[in-house]
Short mmCIF file of N, CA and C in Angstrom, two decimals:
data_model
loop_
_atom_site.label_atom_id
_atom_site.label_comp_id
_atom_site.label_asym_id
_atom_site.label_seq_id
_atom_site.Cartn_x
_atom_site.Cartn_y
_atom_site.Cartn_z
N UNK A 1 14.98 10.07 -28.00
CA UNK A 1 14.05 9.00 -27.78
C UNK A 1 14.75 7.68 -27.59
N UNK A 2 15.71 7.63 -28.05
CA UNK A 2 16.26 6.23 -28.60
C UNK A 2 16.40 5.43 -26.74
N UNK A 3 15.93 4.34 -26.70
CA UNK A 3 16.27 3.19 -25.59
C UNK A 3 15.56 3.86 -24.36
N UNK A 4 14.78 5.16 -24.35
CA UNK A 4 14.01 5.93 -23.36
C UNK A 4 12.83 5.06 -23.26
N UNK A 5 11.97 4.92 -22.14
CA UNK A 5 10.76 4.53 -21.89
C UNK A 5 9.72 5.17 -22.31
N UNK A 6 8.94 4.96 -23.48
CA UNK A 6 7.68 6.05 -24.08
C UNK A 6 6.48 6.35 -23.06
N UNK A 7 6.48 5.21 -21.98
CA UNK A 7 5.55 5.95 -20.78
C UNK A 7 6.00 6.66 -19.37
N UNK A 8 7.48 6.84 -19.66
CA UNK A 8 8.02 7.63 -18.28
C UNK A 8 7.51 9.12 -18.30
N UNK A 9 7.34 9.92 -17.58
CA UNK A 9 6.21 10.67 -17.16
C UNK A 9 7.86 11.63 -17.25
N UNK A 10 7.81 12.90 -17.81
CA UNK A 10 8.76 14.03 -17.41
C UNK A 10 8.91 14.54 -15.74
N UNK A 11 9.96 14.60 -15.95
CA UNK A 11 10.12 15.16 -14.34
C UNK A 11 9.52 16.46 -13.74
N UNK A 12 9.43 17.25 -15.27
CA UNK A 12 8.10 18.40 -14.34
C UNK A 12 6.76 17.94 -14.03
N UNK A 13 6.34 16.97 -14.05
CA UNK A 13 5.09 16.46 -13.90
C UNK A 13 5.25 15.50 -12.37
N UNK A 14 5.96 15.31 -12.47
CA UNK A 14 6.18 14.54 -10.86
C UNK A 14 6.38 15.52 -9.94
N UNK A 15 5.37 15.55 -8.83
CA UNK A 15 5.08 15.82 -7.69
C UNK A 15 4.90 15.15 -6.40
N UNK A 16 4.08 15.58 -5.59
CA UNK A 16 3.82 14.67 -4.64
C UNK A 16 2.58 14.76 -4.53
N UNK A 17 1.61 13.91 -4.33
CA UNK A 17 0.38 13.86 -3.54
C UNK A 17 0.35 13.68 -2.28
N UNK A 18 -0.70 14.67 -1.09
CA UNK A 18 -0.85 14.95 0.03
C UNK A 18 -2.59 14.34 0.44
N UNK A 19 -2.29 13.72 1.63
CA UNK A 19 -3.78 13.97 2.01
C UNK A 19 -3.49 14.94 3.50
N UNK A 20 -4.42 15.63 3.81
CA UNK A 20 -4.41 16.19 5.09
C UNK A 20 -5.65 16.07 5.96
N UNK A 21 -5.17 16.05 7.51
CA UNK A 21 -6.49 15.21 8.24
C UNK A 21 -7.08 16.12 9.32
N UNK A 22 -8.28 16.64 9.18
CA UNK A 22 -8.89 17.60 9.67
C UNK A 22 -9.23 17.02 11.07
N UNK A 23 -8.51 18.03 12.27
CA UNK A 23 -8.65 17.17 13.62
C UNK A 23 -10.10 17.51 14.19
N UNK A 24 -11.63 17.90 12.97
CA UNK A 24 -12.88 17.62 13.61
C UNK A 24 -13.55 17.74 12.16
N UNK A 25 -14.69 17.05 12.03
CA UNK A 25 -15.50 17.44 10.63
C UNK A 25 -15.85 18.82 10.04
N UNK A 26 -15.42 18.83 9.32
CA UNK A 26 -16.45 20.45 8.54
C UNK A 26 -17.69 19.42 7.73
N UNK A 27 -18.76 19.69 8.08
CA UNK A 27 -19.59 19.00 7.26
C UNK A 27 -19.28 17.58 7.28
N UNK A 28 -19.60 17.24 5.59
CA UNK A 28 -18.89 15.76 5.56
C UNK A 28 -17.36 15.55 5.23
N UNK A 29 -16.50 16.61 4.81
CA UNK A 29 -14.99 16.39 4.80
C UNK A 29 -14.35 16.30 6.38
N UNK A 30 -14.01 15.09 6.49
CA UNK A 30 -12.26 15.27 7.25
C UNK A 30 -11.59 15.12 6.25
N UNK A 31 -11.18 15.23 5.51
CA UNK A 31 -10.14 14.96 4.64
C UNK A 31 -9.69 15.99 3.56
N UNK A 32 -8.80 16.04 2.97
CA UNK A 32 -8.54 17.16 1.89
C UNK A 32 -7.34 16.13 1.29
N UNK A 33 -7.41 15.97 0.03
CA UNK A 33 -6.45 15.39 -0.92
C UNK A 33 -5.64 16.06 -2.20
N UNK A 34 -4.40 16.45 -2.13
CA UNK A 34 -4.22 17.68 -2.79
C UNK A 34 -2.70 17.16 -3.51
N UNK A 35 -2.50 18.00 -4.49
CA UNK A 35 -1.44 17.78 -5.54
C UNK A 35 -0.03 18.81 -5.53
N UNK A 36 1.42 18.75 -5.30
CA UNK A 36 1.88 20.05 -5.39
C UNK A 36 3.47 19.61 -5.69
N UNK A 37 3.92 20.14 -6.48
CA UNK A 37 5.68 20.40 -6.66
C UNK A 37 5.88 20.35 -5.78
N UNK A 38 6.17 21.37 -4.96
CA UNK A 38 6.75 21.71 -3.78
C UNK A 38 5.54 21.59 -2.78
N UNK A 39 5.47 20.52 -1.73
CA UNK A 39 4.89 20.56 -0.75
C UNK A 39 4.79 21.48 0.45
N UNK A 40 5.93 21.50 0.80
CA UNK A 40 6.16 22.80 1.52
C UNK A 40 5.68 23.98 1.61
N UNK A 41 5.63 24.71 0.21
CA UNK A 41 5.15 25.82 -0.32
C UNK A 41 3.81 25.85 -0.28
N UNK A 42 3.07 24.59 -0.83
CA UNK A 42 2.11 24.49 -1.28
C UNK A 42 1.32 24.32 0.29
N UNK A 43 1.30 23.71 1.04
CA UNK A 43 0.94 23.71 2.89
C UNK A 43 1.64 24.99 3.33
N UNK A 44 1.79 25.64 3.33
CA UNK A 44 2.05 26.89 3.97
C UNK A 44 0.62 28.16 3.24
N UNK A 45 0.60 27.91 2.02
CA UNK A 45 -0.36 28.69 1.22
C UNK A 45 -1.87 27.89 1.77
N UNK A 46 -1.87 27.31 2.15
CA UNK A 46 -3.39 26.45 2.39
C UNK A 46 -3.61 26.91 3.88
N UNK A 47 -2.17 27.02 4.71
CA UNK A 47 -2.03 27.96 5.87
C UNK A 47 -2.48 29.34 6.04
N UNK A 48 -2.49 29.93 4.91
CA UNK A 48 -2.54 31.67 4.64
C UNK A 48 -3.77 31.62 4.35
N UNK A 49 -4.62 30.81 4.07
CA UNK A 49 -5.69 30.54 3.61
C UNK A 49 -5.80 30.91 1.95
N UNK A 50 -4.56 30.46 1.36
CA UNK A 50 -4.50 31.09 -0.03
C UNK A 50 -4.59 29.63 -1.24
N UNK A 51 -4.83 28.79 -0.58
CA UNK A 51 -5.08 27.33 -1.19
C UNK A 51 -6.50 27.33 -1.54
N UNK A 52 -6.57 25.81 -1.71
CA UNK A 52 -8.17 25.37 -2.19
C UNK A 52 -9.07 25.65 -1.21
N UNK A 53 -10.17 26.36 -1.76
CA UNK A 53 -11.05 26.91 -1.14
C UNK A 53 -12.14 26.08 -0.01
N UNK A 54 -11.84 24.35 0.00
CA UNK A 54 -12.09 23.79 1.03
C UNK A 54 -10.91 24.52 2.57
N UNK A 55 -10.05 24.49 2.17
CA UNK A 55 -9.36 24.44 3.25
C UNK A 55 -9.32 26.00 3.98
N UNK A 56 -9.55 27.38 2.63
CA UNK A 56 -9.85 27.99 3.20
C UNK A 56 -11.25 28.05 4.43
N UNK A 57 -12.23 27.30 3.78
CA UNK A 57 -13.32 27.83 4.44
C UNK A 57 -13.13 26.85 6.25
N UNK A 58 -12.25 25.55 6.12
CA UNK A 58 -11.98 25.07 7.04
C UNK A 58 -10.97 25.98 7.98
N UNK A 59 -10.50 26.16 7.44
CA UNK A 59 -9.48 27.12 8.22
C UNK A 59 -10.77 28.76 9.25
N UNK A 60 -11.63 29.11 7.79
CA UNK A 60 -12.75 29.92 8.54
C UNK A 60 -13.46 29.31 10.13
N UNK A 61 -13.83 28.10 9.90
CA UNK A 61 -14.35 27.76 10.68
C UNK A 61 -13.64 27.39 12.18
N UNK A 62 -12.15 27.42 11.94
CA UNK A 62 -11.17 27.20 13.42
C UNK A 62 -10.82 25.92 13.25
N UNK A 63 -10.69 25.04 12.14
CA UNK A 63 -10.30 23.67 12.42
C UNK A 63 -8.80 23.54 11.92
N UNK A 64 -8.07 23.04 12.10
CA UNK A 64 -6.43 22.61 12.03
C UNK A 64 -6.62 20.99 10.81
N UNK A 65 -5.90 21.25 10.34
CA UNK A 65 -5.49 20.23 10.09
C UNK A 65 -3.82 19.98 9.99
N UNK A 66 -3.64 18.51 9.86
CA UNK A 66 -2.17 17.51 9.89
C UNK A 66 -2.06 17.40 8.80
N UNK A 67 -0.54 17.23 8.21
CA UNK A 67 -0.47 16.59 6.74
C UNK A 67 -0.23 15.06 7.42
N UNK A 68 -1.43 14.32 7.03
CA UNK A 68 -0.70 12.77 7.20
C UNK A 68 -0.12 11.36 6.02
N UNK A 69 -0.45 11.63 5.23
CA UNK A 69 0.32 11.17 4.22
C UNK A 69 0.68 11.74 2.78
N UNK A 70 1.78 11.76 2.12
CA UNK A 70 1.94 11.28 1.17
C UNK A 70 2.56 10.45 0.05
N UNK A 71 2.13 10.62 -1.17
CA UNK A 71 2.25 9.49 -2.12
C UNK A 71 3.73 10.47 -3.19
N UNK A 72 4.92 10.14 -3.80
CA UNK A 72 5.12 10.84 -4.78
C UNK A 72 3.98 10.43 -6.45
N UNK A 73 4.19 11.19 -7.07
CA UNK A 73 3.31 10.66 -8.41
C UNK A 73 2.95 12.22 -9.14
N UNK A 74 2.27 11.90 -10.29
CA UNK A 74 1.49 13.54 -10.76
C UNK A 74 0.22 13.56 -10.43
N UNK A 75 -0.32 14.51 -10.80
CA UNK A 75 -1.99 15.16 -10.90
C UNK A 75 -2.93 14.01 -11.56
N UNK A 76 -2.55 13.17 -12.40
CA UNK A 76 -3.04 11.94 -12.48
C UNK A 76 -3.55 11.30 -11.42
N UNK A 77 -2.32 10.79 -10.57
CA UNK A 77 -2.36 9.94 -9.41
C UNK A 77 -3.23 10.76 -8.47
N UNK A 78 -3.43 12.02 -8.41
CA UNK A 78 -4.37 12.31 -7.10
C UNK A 78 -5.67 12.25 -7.49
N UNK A 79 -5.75 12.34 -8.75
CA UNK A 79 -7.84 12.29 -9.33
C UNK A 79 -7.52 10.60 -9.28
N UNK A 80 -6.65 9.50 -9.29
CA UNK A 80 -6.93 8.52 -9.30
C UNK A 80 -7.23 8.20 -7.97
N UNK A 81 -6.57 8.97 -6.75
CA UNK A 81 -6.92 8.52 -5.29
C UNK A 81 -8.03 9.14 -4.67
N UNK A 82 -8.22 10.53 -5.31
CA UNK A 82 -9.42 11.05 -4.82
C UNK A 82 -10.85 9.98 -5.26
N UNK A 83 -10.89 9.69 -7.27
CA UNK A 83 -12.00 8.77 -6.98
C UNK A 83 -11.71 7.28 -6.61
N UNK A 84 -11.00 7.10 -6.11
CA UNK A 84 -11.13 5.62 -5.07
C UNK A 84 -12.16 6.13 -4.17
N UNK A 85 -12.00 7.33 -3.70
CA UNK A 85 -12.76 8.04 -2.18
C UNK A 85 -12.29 7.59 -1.10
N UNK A 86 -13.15 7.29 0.24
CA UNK A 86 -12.63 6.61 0.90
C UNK A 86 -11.17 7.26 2.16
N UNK A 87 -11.12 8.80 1.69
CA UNK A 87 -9.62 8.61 2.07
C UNK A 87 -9.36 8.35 3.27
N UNK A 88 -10.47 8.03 4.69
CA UNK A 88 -9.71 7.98 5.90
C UNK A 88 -9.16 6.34 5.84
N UNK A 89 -9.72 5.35 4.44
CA UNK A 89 -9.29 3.91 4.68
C UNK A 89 -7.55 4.15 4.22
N UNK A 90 -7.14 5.47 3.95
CA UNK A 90 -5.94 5.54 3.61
C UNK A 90 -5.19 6.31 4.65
N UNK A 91 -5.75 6.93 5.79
CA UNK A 91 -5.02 8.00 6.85
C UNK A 91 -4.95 7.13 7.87
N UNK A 92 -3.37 7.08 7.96
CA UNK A 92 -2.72 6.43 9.46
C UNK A 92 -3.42 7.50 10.86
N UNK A 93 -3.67 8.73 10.75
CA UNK A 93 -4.48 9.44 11.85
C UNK A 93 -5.99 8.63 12.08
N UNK A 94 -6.32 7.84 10.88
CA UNK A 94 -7.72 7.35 11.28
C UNK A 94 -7.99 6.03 11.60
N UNK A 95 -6.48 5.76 12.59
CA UNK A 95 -6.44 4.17 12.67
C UNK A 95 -6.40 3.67 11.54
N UNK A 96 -5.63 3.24 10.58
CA UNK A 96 -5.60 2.65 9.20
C UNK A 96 -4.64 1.72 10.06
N UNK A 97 -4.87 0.41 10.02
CA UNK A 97 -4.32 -0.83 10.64
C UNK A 97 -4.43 -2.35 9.25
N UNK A 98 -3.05 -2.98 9.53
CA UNK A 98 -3.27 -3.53 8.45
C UNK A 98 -3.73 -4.70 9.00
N UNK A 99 -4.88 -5.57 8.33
CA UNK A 99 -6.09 -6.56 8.92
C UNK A 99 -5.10 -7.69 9.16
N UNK A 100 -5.79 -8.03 10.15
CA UNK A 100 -4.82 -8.95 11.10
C UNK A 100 -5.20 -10.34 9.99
N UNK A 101 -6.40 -11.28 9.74
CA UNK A 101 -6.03 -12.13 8.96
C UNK A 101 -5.47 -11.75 7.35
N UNK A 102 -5.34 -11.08 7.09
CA UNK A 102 -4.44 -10.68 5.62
C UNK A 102 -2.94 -11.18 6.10
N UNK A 103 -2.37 -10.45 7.43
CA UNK A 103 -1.22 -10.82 7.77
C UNK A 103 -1.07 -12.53 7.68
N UNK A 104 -2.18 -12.89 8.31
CA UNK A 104 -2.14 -14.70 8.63
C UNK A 104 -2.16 -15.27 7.44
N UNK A 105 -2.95 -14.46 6.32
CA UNK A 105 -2.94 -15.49 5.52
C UNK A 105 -1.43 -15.45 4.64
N UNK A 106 -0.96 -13.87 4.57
CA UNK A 106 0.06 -13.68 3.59
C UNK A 106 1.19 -15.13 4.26
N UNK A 107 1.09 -15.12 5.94
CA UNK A 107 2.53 -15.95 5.98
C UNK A 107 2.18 -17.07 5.71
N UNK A 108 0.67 -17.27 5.78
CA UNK A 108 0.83 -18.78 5.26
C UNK A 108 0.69 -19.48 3.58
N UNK A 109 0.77 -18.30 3.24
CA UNK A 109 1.28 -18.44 1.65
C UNK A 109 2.73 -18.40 1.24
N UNK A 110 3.59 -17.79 2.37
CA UNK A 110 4.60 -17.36 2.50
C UNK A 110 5.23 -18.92 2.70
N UNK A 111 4.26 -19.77 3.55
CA UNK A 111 4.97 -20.85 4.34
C UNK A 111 4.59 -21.64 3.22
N UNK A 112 3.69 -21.60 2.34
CA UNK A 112 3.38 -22.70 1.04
C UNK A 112 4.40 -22.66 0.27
N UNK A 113 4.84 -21.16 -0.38
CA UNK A 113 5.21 -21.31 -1.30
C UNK A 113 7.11 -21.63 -1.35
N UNK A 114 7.49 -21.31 0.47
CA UNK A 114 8.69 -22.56 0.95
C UNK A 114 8.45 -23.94 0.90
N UNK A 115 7.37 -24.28 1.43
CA UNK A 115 7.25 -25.72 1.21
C UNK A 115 7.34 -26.22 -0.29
N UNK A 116 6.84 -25.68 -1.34
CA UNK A 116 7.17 -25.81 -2.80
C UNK A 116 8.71 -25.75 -3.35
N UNK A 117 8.79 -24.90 -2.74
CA UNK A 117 10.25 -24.39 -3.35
C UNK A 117 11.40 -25.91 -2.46
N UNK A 118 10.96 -26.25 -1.23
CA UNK A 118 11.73 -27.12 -0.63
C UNK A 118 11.51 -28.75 -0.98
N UNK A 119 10.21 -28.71 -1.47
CA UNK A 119 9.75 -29.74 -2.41
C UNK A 119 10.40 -30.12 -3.66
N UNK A 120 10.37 -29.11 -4.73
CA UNK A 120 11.27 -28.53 -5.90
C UNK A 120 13.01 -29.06 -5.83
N UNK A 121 13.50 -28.40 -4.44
CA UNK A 121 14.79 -28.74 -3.99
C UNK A 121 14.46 -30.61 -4.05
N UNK A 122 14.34 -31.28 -2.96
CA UNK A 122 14.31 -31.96 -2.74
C UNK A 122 14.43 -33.18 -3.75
N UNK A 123 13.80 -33.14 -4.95
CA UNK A 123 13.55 -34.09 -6.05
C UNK A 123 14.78 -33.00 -7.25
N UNK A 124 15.10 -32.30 -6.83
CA UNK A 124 16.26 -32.17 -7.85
C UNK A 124 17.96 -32.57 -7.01
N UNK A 125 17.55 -32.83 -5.93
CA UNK A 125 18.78 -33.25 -5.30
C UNK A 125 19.46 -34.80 -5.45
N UNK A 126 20.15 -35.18 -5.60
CA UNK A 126 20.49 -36.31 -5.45
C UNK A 126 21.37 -37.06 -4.44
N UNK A 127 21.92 -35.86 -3.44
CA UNK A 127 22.93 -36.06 -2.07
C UNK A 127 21.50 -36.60 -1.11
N UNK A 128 21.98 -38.04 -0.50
CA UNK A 128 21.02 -38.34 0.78
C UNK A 128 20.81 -37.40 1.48
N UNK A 129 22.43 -36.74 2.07
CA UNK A 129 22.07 -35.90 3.33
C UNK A 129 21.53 -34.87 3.24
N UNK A 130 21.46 -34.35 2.15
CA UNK A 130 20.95 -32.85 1.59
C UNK A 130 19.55 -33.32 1.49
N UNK A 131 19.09 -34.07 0.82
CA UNK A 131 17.51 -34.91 1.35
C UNK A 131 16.57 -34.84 2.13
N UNK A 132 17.96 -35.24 3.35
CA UNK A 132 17.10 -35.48 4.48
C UNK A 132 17.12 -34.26 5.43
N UNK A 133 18.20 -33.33 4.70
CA UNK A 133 18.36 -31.69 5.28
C UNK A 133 16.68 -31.25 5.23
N UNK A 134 16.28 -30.91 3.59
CA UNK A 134 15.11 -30.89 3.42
C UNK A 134 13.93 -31.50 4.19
N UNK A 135 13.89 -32.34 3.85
CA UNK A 135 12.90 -33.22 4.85
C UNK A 135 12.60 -32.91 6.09
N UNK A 136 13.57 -32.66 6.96
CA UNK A 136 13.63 -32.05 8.09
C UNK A 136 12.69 -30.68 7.93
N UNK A 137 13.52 -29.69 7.16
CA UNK A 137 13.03 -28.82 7.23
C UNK A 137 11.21 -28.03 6.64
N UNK A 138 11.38 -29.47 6.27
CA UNK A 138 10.19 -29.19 5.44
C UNK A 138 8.75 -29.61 6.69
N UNK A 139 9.21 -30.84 7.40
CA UNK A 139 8.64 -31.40 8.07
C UNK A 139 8.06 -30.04 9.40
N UNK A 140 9.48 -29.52 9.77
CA UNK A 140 9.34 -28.59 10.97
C UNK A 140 8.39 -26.99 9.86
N UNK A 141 8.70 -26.85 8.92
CA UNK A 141 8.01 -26.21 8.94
C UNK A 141 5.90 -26.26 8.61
N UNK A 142 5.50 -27.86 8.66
CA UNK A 142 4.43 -28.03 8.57
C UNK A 142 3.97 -27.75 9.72
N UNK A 143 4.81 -28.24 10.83
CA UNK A 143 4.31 -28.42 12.29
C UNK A 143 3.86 -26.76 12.61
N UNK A 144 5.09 -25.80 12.55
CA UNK A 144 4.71 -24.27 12.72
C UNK A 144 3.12 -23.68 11.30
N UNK A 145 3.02 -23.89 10.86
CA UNK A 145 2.50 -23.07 9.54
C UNK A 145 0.98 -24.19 8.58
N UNK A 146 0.21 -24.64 9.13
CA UNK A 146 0.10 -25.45 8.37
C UNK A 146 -0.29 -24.91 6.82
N UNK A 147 -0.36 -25.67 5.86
CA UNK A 147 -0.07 -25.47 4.77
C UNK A 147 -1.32 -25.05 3.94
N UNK A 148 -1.17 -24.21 2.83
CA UNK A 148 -2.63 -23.54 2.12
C UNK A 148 -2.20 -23.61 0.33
N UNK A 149 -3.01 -23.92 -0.05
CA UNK A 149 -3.07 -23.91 -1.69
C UNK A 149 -2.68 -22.68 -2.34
N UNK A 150 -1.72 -22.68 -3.00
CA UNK A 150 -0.94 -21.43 -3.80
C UNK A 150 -2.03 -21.84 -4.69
N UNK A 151 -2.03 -19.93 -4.95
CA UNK A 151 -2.88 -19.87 -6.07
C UNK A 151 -2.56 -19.94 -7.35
N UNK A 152 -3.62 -20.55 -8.33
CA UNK A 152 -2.87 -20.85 -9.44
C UNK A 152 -2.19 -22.37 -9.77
N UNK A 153 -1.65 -22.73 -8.96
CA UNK A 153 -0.94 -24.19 -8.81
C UNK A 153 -1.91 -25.25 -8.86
N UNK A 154 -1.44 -26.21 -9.17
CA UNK A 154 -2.21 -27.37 -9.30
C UNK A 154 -1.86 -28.48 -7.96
N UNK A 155 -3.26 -28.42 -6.88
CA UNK A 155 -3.15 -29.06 -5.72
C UNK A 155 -3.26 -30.67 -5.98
N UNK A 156 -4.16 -31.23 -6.96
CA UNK A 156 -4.46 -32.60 -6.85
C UNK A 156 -4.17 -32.98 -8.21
N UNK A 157 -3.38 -34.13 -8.68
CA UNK A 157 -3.99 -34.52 -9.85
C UNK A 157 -5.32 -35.43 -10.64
N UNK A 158 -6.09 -35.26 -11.66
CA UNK A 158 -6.80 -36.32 -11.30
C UNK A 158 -6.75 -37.75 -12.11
N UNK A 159 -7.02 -38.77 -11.44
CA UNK A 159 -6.41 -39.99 -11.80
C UNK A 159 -7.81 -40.69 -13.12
#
């Protein structure tokens, strides 16, 4: 025990989690979300139709499926992703695209929290030219990025 982590998970318990993406509906599943040591093994048996009995009966019906993602983790982690639900908001086969303003906003938090940090610089410096290095740079990067309230931080004081 001694200096070990009391919540590290044993290594027989780590697996991988799979989702697989049914290339037409059975009902209401496209999806199948599944747990296995050995992946390999375990998608070949779902092949034979010797897996979970969704996939057999999909397999009855003539449909194929893809393995399109997975996660490593245990049997935990897949009852935690199965009840999220949801799984095609997680399958790159189902167009899973990452939202274009999330991107905009991350850089322009990205561009705040330089402007802070170049702010920070700036008043701990005491070289002019290093100053006005800043300044510069601080300036050009308002012009590209304009600037957004880090969260948490304190934007105004009040007087």
């Amino acid at each position: 025990m001694g200096g070990s982590d009391p919540l590290a998970v044993p290594g027989r318990y780590v697996g991988t989690v799979y989702l697989l993406h049914f290339d037409r509906p059975y009902r209401h599943a496209r999806h199948y979300i599944g747990w296995a040591k050995n992946v390999t093994s375990r998608l070949a048996l779902h092949d034979a139709g010797q897996g979970a009995r969704l996939l057999q009966v999909v397999r009855a019906e003539g449909i194929t499926w893809t393995l399109a993602r997975t996660w490593p983790g245990t049997r935990l982690r897949e009852r935690q992703i199965k009840r999220m639900g949801g799984a095609a908001r997680r399958c790159p086969l189902c167009g899973v695209r990452p939202r274009p303003d999330r991107v905009r906003l991350d850089s322009r938090l990205a561009a705040a929290y330089r402007l802070r940090a170049l702010t920070d610089q700036w008043w701990d410096s005491t070289d002019p030219a290093e100053r006005d290095r800043l300044t510069r740079e601080t300036t050009a990067l308002e012009a590209v990025v304009p600037p957004v309230a880090i969260p948490g931080a304190i934007t105004a004081l009040a007087v």
